[in-house]
Amino acid sequence: MTDTIASRFVSERSQQFTQSIIREMTRQNALYGGINLAQGFPDYDPPEEIKEAAVRAIREGHNQYAITWGSPPLRLAIAEKAGWYNGITADADANVTVTCGATEAMMAAMMAVIDPGDEVIIFEPYYENYGPDTVVSGAKPVYVPLHAPDFTFDQDELRAAFSPKTKAIVINTPQNPTGKVFTRPELEFIADLCCEFDALAITDEIYEHILYDGHAHLSIASLPGMAERTITISGLSKTYSVTGWRIGWVIAPPEISEAVRRVHDFLTVGAPAPLQIAAVTALQIDRSYYAHLAETYREKRDLLLPILRAHGFGVFQPQGAYYLWTDITGITGMTGWEFSEYLVREIGVATVPGSGFYSHRELGARNVRFTFSKRPETLCAAAERLMKL
Ligand SMILES: Cc1ncc(COP(=O)(O)O)c(C=O)c1O
């Protein structure tokens, strides 16, 4: 940073991380008029009934602060859905806090449980927010690799990462960026380590309904003994195609919920009130919606994946979420960063360089992430541009 008067006021903490690479690629995309396969949001609207519920909530006067930790009908709806979908017994008053997206949920959760010197285990590659989340909360991240081609972890490597300093392990299933879905044996192994080392699991399950090829979602909080030591995070963004609404939630044991609520209150006071009311309609949508959602994303995956393979990208077939994690070794000597810049500038397709998902940037130098959370027309238009490769 240049040494100006103002620069001397910038905190050391905020200088320990960069701006989001994902959001930066969206800005570059706007600059070059590209097709945005960088940031994971749909280029289509949520179901009509969900949009209408939001309009109705504003008309009916839900326009002032909601109760800080979430409007009661929404917390009830979250608790009910956690029961039938996640196998988690949650009490709306004791366990559920509504936040401004899963993003705030993770930040508030970490700030609620981390003390100086605590270590937090993170599987790598990881969703980029977890890096700054640990810096801001004061945790020391300890990274454990997920190994290609199928992104399993090595049990010995994971065990070696645990220590008496471990406060928590962050799990993200289905995972961004790889599309890995953690299996029951894997989650049981993690749960056993959490119990052995007296650590928490903080689990980001924002893609919990986007699953392919028979892969099932399992919430670690539903495993024996884990409800007491798990913070489960999810939200509306991905399941109901409303990333701009900023509604997420935390489900945690009562004592941890109390702490999360205190942090959340002073971070944001609360999530948008009318959208919390509309969120009840979303959570109570006909259950057939979820299978349809997954099937629609499977079609999109199966549209883009063979095209990338035909161009020479090495692609892991995702088991869930809506990203294609590619290895570019077969098509270019450029780094993922250089190649992403080339793609957006010369080809008109924005992607995210793999280095954005690693603590040591060079580890992702051969990778680029595409999202397929777009209309088939958008994916076809991107495919046509990629013909110029
Ligand atoms: C793993 C993961 N968690 C959280 C988020 C953000 O969720 P929200 O929109 O609810 O803040 C994303 C968005 O891409 C994500 O990929």
XYZ file of C-alpha atoms and ligand atoms in Angstrom:
405
model
C 0.000 0.000 0.000
C 1.361 3.489 -0.855
C 2.451 5.468 2.184
C -0.053 8.314 2.363
C -1.509 9.914 5.486
C -4.733 7.951 5.097
C -2.978 4.631 4.438
C -1.424 4.756 7.911
C -4.888 4.456 9.447
C -5.722 1.172 7.731
C -5.671 -1.707 10.222
C -3.113 -4.476 9.991
C -5.967 -6.947 10.241
C -7.734 -5.663 7.121
C -4.468 -5.850 5.205
C -4.122 -9.564 5.883
C -6.626 -10.398 3.166
C -7.406 -9.136 -0.310
C -10.718 -8.246 -1.885
C -12.785 -11.209 -2.986
C -11.386 -12.659 -6.204
C -14.829 -13.994 -7.110
C -16.466 -10.571 -6.848
C -13.447 -8.994 -8.589
C -14.029 -11.274 -11.587
C -17.657 -10.122 -11.691
C -16.395 -6.531 -11.899
C -13.959 -7.468 -14.687
C -16.801 -9.199 -16.460
C -18.819 -5.969 -16.414
C -15.793 -4.095 -17.765
C -15.352 -6.419 -20.754
C -19.033 -7.161 -21.353
C -18.503 -10.864 -20.741
C -20.727 -13.758 -19.734
C -20.409 -14.200 -15.999
C -19.565 -17.816 -15.198
C -17.509 -16.524 -12.261
C -19.911 -15.688 -9.461
C -22.395 -18.279 -8.250
C -25.754 -16.636 -8.689
C -28.583 -17.488 -11.060
C -29.378 -15.205 -14.001
C -33.074 -15.994 -13.534
C -35.723 -15.236 -10.954
C -37.041 -17.259 -8.028
C -40.473 -18.936 -8.298
C -43.338 -16.422 -8.709
C -44.924 -17.302 -5.363
C -41.712 -16.359 -3.558
C -41.428 -13.024 -5.353
C -45.096 -12.306 -4.700
C -44.649 -13.084 -1.011
C -41.949 -10.390 -0.813
C -44.113 -7.779 -2.532
C -47.016 -8.711 -0.247
C -44.841 -8.445 2.873
C -43.848 -4.890 1.973
C -47.473 -3.948 1.157
C -48.670 -5.479 4.426
C -46.326 -3.281 6.429
C -43.366 -5.483 7.394
C -41.049 -2.556 6.846
C -39.416 -1.908 10.213
C -36.758 -3.832 12.133
C -37.660 -7.436 12.729
C -36.729 -9.005 16.068
C -32.946 -8.995 16.019
C -32.431 -12.754 15.914
C -35.129 -13.314 13.327
C -38.862 -12.924 12.928
C -40.646 -15.697 14.872
C -42.519 -17.298 11.926
C -39.266 -17.559 9.983
C -37.387 -19.118 12.891
C -40.243 -21.600 13.259
C -40.116 -22.451 9.553
C -36.319 -22.915 9.728
C -36.629 -25.170 12.773
C -39.329 -27.234 11.081
C -37.314 -27.681 7.892
C -34.160 -28.541 9.861
C -36.234 -31.354 11.361
C -37.582 -32.945 8.209
C -34.639 -32.297 5.892
C -31.526 -32.230 8.057
C -32.559 -34.540 10.886
C -31.744 -31.755 13.365
C -34.042 -31.109 16.319
C -34.102 -27.322 16.613
C -36.144 -25.035 18.824
C -36.995 -21.754 17.109
C -36.337 -19.738 20.275
C -33.316 -21.520 21.671
C -31.393 -22.628 18.605
C -32.156 -20.495 15.528
C -30.714 -17.089 14.556
C -31.536 -15.389 11.260
C -28.595 -13.531 9.684
C -27.763 -11.475 6.597
C -26.943 -14.504 4.495
C -24.717 -17.467 5.244
C -21.879 -14.966 4.880
C -22.799 -13.109 8.045
C -23.760 -16.402 9.679
C -20.186 -17.716 9.322
C -18.624 -14.449 10.488
C -20.958 -14.154 13.487
C -20.442 -17.834 14.365
C -16.668 -17.505 14.337
C -16.722 -14.272 16.323
C -19.012 -15.950 18.845
C -16.713 -18.896 19.550
C -13.113 -17.884 18.753
C -10.614 -16.688 21.345
C -7.103 -15.455 20.561
C -4.820 -18.400 19.862
C -7.616 -20.732 18.776
C -7.043 -22.796 15.671
C -9.684 -23.523 13.035
C -9.271 -26.373 10.557
C -10.323 -25.656 6.973
C -10.353 -28.084 4.059
C -8.538 -26.710 1.038
C -9.488 -25.654 -1.665
C -12.119 -23.691 0.245
C -14.780 -21.041 -0.293
C -12.711 -17.881 -0.139
C -14.676 -16.155 2.668
C -13.354 -18.607 5.260
C -9.861 -17.072 5.032
C -10.921 -13.491 5.957
C -13.461 -14.924 8.448
C -10.614 -16.493 10.407
C -8.485 -13.342 10.219
C -11.317 -11.075 11.402
C -12.298 -13.433 14.231
C -8.661 -13.849 15.287
C -8.425 -17.583 14.609
C -5.342 -19.267 13.218
C -6.398 -21.284 10.155
C -4.945 -24.772 9.745
C -5.446 -26.070 6.214
C -6.007 -29.716 5.317
C -5.890 -30.668 1.636
C -8.730 -32.300 -0.254
C -6.950 -34.496 -2.768
C -7.818 -34.646 -6.461
C -9.308 -36.406 -8.334
C -12.203 -37.040 -5.958
C -11.307 -34.558 -3.204
C -11.164 -36.983 -0.321
C -9.070 -36.061 2.698
C -6.325 -38.200 4.126
C -7.380 -39.389 7.582
C -3.847 -39.129 8.988
C -3.433 -35.594 7.648
C -6.722 -34.557 9.222
C -5.907 -36.155 12.559
C -2.486 -34.440 12.553
C -4.212 -31.057 12.068
C -6.188 -31.442 15.320
C -4.536 -30.295 18.534
C -5.605 -29.018 21.954
C -5.719 -25.564 20.327
C -8.360 -26.627 17.787
C -11.579 -24.736 18.488
C -13.440 -25.765 15.350
C -13.377 -27.412 11.965
C -15.180 -25.793 9.049
C -17.087 -28.188 6.798
C -18.770 -27.168 3.564
C -20.960 -29.822 1.991
C -21.798 -29.850 -0.896
C -18.506 -28.063 -1.364
C -17.585 -24.933 -3.236
C -15.435 -24.981 -5.372
C -15.020 -28.728 -6.013
C -18.605 -30.030 -5.903
C -17.604 -32.703 -3.393
C -20.348 -34.082 -1.144
C -18.988 -35.371 2.171
C -19.967 -39.002 2.800
C -21.337 -40.476 6.016
C -18.037 -42.278 6.858
C -16.109 -39.040 6.285
C -18.458 -37.034 8.501
C -18.384 -39.763 11.150
C -14.584 -39.647 11.130
C -14.671 -35.841 11.538
C -17.297 -36.131 14.285
C -15.116 -38.618 16.202
C -12.158 -36.229 16.010
C -14.350 -33.328 17.205
C -15.369 -35.397 20.239
C -11.839 -36.633 20.906
C -10.300 -33.132 20.737
C -13.324 -31.345 22.234
C -13.805 -29.201 19.123
C -16.798 -27.734 17.326
C -17.976 -28.399 13.779
C -19.043 -25.295 11.884
C -20.832 -26.509 8.791
C -21.843 -24.416 5.786
C -24.665 -26.272 4.030
C -25.824 -23.535 1.668
C -25.918 -26.017 -1.291
C -27.770 -28.700 0.712
C -30.455 -29.213 -1.945
C -28.210 -29.151 -5.021
C -27.146 -32.791 -5.330
C -26.528 -35.119 -8.281
C -26.325 -38.788 -9.211
C -27.920 -40.122 -6.031
C -25.589 -38.272 -3.626
C -27.404 -37.490 -0.397
C -26.931 -34.563 1.958
C -25.956 -35.376 5.518
C -25.791 -32.749 8.272
C -23.041 -33.533 10.774
C -25.273 -32.104 13.533
C -27.566 -35.116 13.065
C -24.818 -37.606 14.002
C -24.809 -38.996 17.561
C -23.278 -36.560 20.049
C -22.818 -33.795 17.493
C -25.879 -31.585 18.127
C -24.074 -30.246 21.208
C -20.968 -29.307 19.284
C -22.174 -28.195 15.846
C -23.045 -24.829 14.342
C -25.088 -25.418 11.202
C -25.274 -22.614 8.639
C -27.514 -22.325 5.616
C -29.676 -19.797 3.845
C -32.090 -18.909 1.090
C -29.601 -17.717 -1.536
C -28.899 -20.847 -3.518
C -31.912 -23.051 -2.828
C -34.496 -20.434 -3.801
C -32.413 -18.347 -6.272
C -32.504 -15.188 -4.149
C -28.827 -14.363 -3.559
C -29.699 -10.655 -3.315
C -32.142 -11.076 -0.436
C -29.398 -11.716 2.125
C -31.233 -14.158 4.367
C -29.304 -16.918 6.109
C -29.341 -18.653 9.459
C -27.391 -20.333 12.205
C -28.636 -23.363 14.139
C -26.601 -23.929 17.306
C -26.867 -25.170 20.893
C -28.556 -22.548 23.141
C -25.399 -21.175 24.775
C -23.709 -20.711 21.405
C -26.911 -19.255 19.903
C -26.874 -16.627 22.657
C -23.324 -15.644 21.729
C -24.080 -15.648 17.980
C -27.098 -13.414 18.634
C -25.027 -10.915 20.598
C -22.469 -10.647 17.783
C -25.164 -10.546 15.117
C -27.079 -7.787 16.926
C -24.099 -5.439 16.860
C -22.964 -6.422 13.371
C -26.231 -5.899 11.511
C -29.195 -5.658 13.976
C -31.083 -7.926 11.644
C -31.805 -9.252 8.190
C -34.314 -7.452 5.897
C -37.712 -7.641 7.627
C -40.089 -8.080 4.653
C -37.820 -10.679 3.107
C -37.861 -12.650 6.347
C -41.645 -12.861 6.036
C -41.363 -13.910 2.391
C -38.754 -16.485 3.385
C -41.468 -18.400 5.248
C -43.248 -18.935 1.912
C -39.968 -20.145 0.407
C -39.265 -22.622 3.203
C -42.797 -23.989 3.010
C -42.791 -24.421 -0.756
C -44.092 -27.760 -2.035
C -41.373 -30.320 -1.325
C -41.308 -31.479 -4.947
C -39.518 -28.169 -5.648
C -36.225 -29.504 -4.293
C -35.972 -32.528 -6.590
C -36.871 -30.291 -9.522
C -34.152 -27.789 -8.513
C -31.499 -30.503 -8.389
C -32.637 -31.946 -11.712
C -32.506 -28.526 -13.384
C -28.946 -28.009 -12.152
C -27.978 -31.518 -13.268
C -29.082 -30.591 -16.791
C -26.968 -27.432 -16.660
C -23.958 -29.379 -15.361
C -24.362 -31.920 -18.137
C -24.550 -29.137 -20.724
C -21.305 -27.355 -19.759
C -19.144 -30.210 -18.482
C -18.669 -32.115 -21.787
C -17.940 -28.858 -23.599
C -15.119 -28.052 -21.192
C -13.767 -31.598 -21.432
C -13.824 -31.374 -25.237
C -11.632 -28.256 -25.001
C -9.105 -30.157 -22.899
C -10.037 -28.995 -19.399
C -9.655 -31.680 -16.753
C -12.981 -31.568 -14.904
C -14.125 -33.297 -11.724
C -17.779 -34.290 -12.133
C -19.422 -32.419 -9.258
C -21.592 -34.412 -6.855
C -23.331 -31.269 -5.651
C -23.328 -27.425 -5.703
C -23.115 -25.650 -9.062
C -19.454 -25.289 -9.988
C -17.021 -27.017 -12.312
C -13.526 -27.160 -10.844
C -11.140 -27.533 -13.754
C -7.479 -28.297 -14.320
C -6.104 -26.264 -17.220
C -2.813 -28.172 -17.635
C -4.085 -29.805 -20.857
C -4.826 -26.530 -22.631
C -2.390 -23.845 -21.575
C 0.887 -23.076 -19.866
C -0.667 -19.938 -18.355
C -1.467 -19.800 -14.652
C -5.120 -19.966 -13.658
C -4.956 -16.259 -12.920
C -3.496 -15.382 -16.337
C -5.913 -17.729 -18.073
C -8.959 -16.281 -16.274
C -7.881 -12.791 -17.294
C -7.391 -13.972 -20.864
C -10.808 -15.681 -20.852
C -12.694 -12.609 -19.713
C -10.726 -10.135 -21.867
C -10.311 -12.047 -25.133
C -13.028 -14.711 -25.074
C -15.677 -12.830 -23.085
C -16.310 -15.465 -20.424
C -15.596 -14.730 -16.762
C -14.307 -17.511 -14.506
C -12.485 -17.569 -11.180
C -8.770 -18.424 -10.948
C -8.171 -21.427 -8.712
C -5.678 -19.515 -6.578
C -8.631 -17.695 -4.986
C -9.505 -20.925 -3.173
C -6.108 -21.613 -1.606
C -4.163 -20.109 1.281
C -0.986 -20.398 -0.776
C -2.006 -18.971 -4.124
C 0.421 -21.137 -6.102
C -1.469 -24.306 -5.094
C -4.381 -23.308 -7.330
C -2.204 -22.129 -10.197
C -3.449 -24.888 -12.534
C -7.150 -24.454 -11.725
C -10.081 -22.357 -12.903
C -13.650 -22.509 -11.582
C -16.755 -22.137 -13.727
C -20.278 -21.796 -12.372
C -23.206 -23.284 -14.280
C -25.906 -21.498 -12.248
C -27.171 -19.838 -15.425
C -29.944 -20.248 -17.992
C -29.218 -22.812 -20.738
C -29.127 -19.902 -23.246
C -26.364 -18.246 -21.215
C -24.372 -21.478 -21.001
C -24.779 -22.040 -24.769
C -23.655 -18.465 -25.488
C -20.595 -19.024 -23.282
C -19.918 -22.325 -25.085
C -20.012 -20.532 -28.417
C -17.482 -17.976 -27.193
C -15.266 -20.750 -25.877
C -15.054 -22.090 -29.461
C -12.527 -19.254 -30.002
C -10.135 -20.949 -27.601
C -19.992 -22.127 0.351
C -20.713 -20.837 0.350
N -21.157 -20.328 1.505
C -21.803 -19.159 1.552
C -22.054 -18.433 0.396
C -22.780 -17.131 0.499
O -24.064 -17.348 0.959
P -25.051 -16.129 1.264
O -25.503 -15.572 -0.040
O -26.171 -16.752 2.022
O -24.297 -15.134 2.064
C -21.607 -18.918 -0.836
C -21.837 -18.150 -2.077
O -21.282 -18.391 -3.101
C -20.934 -20.146 -0.853
O -20.484 -20.666 -1.997
